[in-house]
Amino acid sequence: VTVNEGGLLKLNGLESTSRPLVLNGGNVEVYKADNRGYEIRRMQVTVTDDSTIADKTANRVAKISLVDGDSTFTVSDGKTLTVDMGTYNEKGIFGIVKKGLGEVLFLRELGHLGTNTVSAGTFTIGYNSTTTNCANWIVAKDATLKVANGCSLVIPQIELSSGAVLSLPAASAAPLAVSNSVALAGVAVKLSAANNLSLGAAYPLVKAENGFTGIVKIDKSQMPALAGG
């Protein structure tokens, strides 16, 4: 299905397994007449221009289901896909895969327990979450996981490849809390405004992989990484 600029795709019903979807500046809206849940499974979305996928149900109950497969969002360079829907799964296996040099911006809570992989471009968190009912993260080289201004996120674990960027807003409260572990692979991980990175009580060590012996810079201070792992 292709939705061009100015076009609108309306989805109605209880459950849908998404076909490959191309958004050339078009938008998607999800509707449901009653209060029961609505889910879209295994979304495969390619975005060539700024587009939106939005939950328009009466009580905002629509979700992207990751129960039986990953959802993949491929966004062109300089473009943004805004997703005004939450996610969920029950098995904790599948997650979101972000491809392409553009940005995907999630405005609703990621409620699934699998792993999110940012292969390229930027994945932006645009909501507040105070629970660890959230996926682990893998951020590839030159890709960015960003927490938007005024937002916060609690996650169990994050793995940052060499050259990956963790972009946090400059704020007094910690926008990103890691409750389990951080894995650093390679020799250079970029932390933006990382004085706001909170390491939870259960956080044991920074795990350095692949011979990482460099320095993790946190604003004007620095913390030597632990070798080994």
Short mmCIF file of C-alpha atoms in Angstrom, two decimals, residues 13-174:
data_model
loop_
_atom_site.label_atom_id
_atom_site.label_comp_id
_atom_site.label_asym_id
_atom_site.label_seq_id
_atom_site.Cartn_x
_atom_site.Cartn_y
_atom_site.Cartn_z
CA GLY A 13 -11.31 -3.23 12.58
CA LEU A 14 -10.03 -5.28 15.49
CA GLU A 15 -6.80 -6.84 14.26
CA SER A 16 -4.67 -6.44 11.17
CA THR A 17 -1.41 -7.86 9.88
CA SER A 18 0.14 -4.97 8.05
CA ARG A 19 1.22 -5.28 4.44
CA PRO A 20 4.32 -3.34 3.36
CA LEU A 21 3.42 0.34 3.60
CA VAL A 22 5.08 3.21 1.71
CA LEU A 23 4.42 6.74 2.95
CA ASN A 24 5.41 9.45 0.46
CA GLY A 25 4.21 12.25 2.73
CA GLY A 26 0.87 10.52 3.32
CA ASN A 27 -0.65 9.72 6.71
CA VAL A 28 -2.28 6.74 8.43
CA GLU A 29 -5.09 6.93 11.01
CA VAL A 30 -6.38 4.01 13.09
CA TYR A 31 -10.05 3.98 14.14
CA LYS A 32 -12.22 1.68 16.20
CA ALA A 33 -15.87 2.13 17.15
CA ASP A 34 -15.86 0.40 20.57
CA ASN A 35 -13.47 0.37 23.51
CA ARG A 36 -11.77 -2.94 22.81
CA GLY A 37 -8.15 -3.00 21.77
CA TYR A 38 -7.01 -2.61 18.19
CA GLU A 39 -3.65 -3.89 17.01
CA ILE A 40 -1.50 -3.78 13.90
CA ARG A 41 1.04 -6.58 13.63
CA ARG A 42 4.47 -6.69 11.98
CA MET A 43 4.43 -3.20 10.47
CA GLN A 44 6.84 -2.80 7.54
CA VAL A 45 6.93 0.91 6.76
CA THR A 46 9.08 2.84 4.28
CA VAL A 47 8.96 6.64 4.51
CA THR A 48 10.22 9.00 1.79
CA ASP A 49 8.72 12.24 3.17
CA ASP A 50 7.42 13.51 6.52
CA SER A 51 4.47 11.32 7.56
CA THR A 52 2.36 10.35 10.58
CA ILE A 53 0.80 7.15 11.92
CA ALA A 54 -1.80 8.09 14.54
CA ASP A 55 -4.20 6.37 16.92
CA LYS A 56 -7.64 7.95 16.48
CA THR A 57 -9.63 5.49 18.57
CA ALA A 58 -12.02 6.97 21.12
CA ASN A 59 -9.99 5.95 24.17
CA ARG A 60 -6.57 5.82 22.51
CA VAL A 61 -6.37 2.02 22.76
CA ALA A 62 -4.75 1.15 19.43
CA LYS A 63 -1.34 -0.54 19.65
CA ILE A 64 1.40 -1.81 17.39
CA SER A 65 1.64 -5.50 18.28
CA LEU A 66 5.07 -7.13 18.43
CA VAL A 67 3.73 -10.50 19.58
CA ASP A 68 4.72 -12.50 16.51
CA GLY A 69 7.35 -10.44 14.67
CA ASP A 70 9.43 -7.26 14.51
CA SER A 71 8.10 -4.01 13.08
CA THR A 72 10.51 -2.20 10.75
CA PHE A 73 10.55 1.52 9.99
CA THR A 74 12.82 2.73 7.17
CA VAL A 75 12.94 6.54 6.94
CA SER A 76 14.76 8.57 4.26
CA ASP A 77 17.49 11.04 5.19
CA GLY A 78 16.13 14.35 6.50
CA LYS A 79 12.58 13.02 6.90
CA THR A 80 10.56 12.17 10.01
CA LEU A 81 7.94 9.54 10.70
CA THR A 82 5.84 10.52 13.73
CA VAL A 83 4.15 7.54 15.40
CA ASP A 84 1.33 8.48 17.78
CA MET A 85 0.67 4.90 18.88
CA GLY A 86 2.02 2.68 21.65
CA THR A 87 3.37 -0.86 21.38
CA TYR A 88 3.03 -4.12 23.27
CA ASN A 89 3.90 -7.80 23.22
CA GLU A 90 3.55 -10.71 25.58
CA LYS A 91 6.60 -12.83 24.81
CA GLY A 92 9.42 -10.33 25.13
CA ILE A 93 11.10 -11.51 21.94
CA PHE A 94 10.32 -9.08 19.14
CA GLY A 95 10.87 -5.34 18.88
CA ILE A 96 11.29 -2.37 16.56
CA VAL A 97 13.98 -2.12 13.88
CA LYS A 98 14.84 1.41 12.74
CA LYS A 99 16.53 1.70 9.33
CA GLY A 100 17.37 4.59 7.01
CA LEU A 101 19.11 7.88 7.83
CA GLY A 102 15.91 9.72 8.79
CA GLU A 103 14.09 9.88 12.13
CA VAL A 104 11.25 7.96 13.73
CA LEU A 105 9.58 9.79 16.62
CA PHE A 106 7.40 7.84 19.06
CA LEU A 107 4.91 9.92 21.05
CA ARG A 108 3.36 7.02 22.97
CA GLU A 109 4.81 4.45 25.35
CA LEU A 110 6.77 1.49 24.06
CA GLY A 111 5.22 -1.26 26.14
CA HIS A 112 6.96 -4.26 24.60
CA LEU A 113 9.73 -6.32 26.19
CA GLY A 114 11.81 -7.33 23.17
CA THR A 115 14.86 -5.57 21.73
CA ASN A 116 14.82 -2.38 19.67
CA THR A 117 17.60 -2.04 17.11
CA VAL A 118 18.58 1.37 15.73
CA SER A 119 20.52 0.34 12.62
CA ALA A 120 20.74 3.83 11.13
CA GLY A 121 19.41 7.34 11.57
CA THR A 122 17.63 8.51 14.72
CA PHE A 123 15.08 6.93 17.03
CA THR A 124 13.52 9.63 19.23
CA ILE A 125 11.61 9.02 22.46
CA GLY A 126 8.94 11.72 22.77
CA TYR A 127 7.08 10.58 25.89
CA ASN A 128 7.64 9.96 29.60
CA SER A 129 7.99 6.46 31.02
CA THR A 130 8.69 5.67 34.66
CA THR A 131 8.57 1.88 34.42
CA THR A 132 11.01 -0.72 33.11
CA ASN A 133 8.28 -2.33 31.02
CA CYS A 134 10.31 -1.42 27.99
CA ALA A 135 12.58 -3.04 25.48
CA ASN A 136 16.34 -3.33 25.57
CA TRP A 137 18.23 -1.26 22.99
CA ILE A 138 21.01 -1.86 20.47
CA VAL A 139 22.37 1.27 18.77
CA ALA A 140 24.62 0.73 15.74
CA LYS A 141 27.59 2.79 14.54
CA ASP A 142 26.61 6.38 13.62
CA ALA A 143 22.99 5.74 14.67
CA THR A 144 21.32 7.79 17.43
CA LEU A 145 18.96 7.04 20.30
CA LYS A 146 17.53 10.39 21.38
CA VAL A 147 15.38 11.39 24.33
CA ALA A 148 13.40 14.54 23.45
CA ASN A 149 13.39 17.63 25.67
CA GLY A 150 11.08 17.23 28.64
CA CYS A 151 10.83 13.45 28.24
CA SER A 152 12.27 10.54 30.21
CA LEU A 153 12.71 6.81 29.80
CA VAL A 154 13.61 3.84 31.99
CA ILE A 155 15.20 0.88 30.21
CA PRO A 156 16.76 -2.39 31.38
CA GLN A 157 19.78 -2.48 29.09
CA ILE A 158 21.49 -0.64 26.24
CA GLU A 159 24.31 -1.72 23.91
CA LEU A 160 26.15 1.09 22.12
CA SER A 161 28.35 0.24 19.15
CA SER A 162 31.46 2.21 18.25
CA GLY A 163 30.35 5.65 17.05
CA ALA A 164 26.79 5.27 18.31
CA VAL A 165 25.18 8.41 19.75
CA LEU A 166 23.11 8.56 22.92
CA SER A 167 21.50 12.02 22.83
CA LEU A 168 19.97 13.25 26.07
CA PRO A 169 18.46 16.69 26.75
CA ALA A 170 20.23 19.03 29.13
CA ALA A 171 17.89 18.92 32.12
CA SER A 172 18.14 18.70 35.88
CA ALA A 173 16.31 15.37 36.07
CA ALA A 174 17.74 12.24 34.46
#
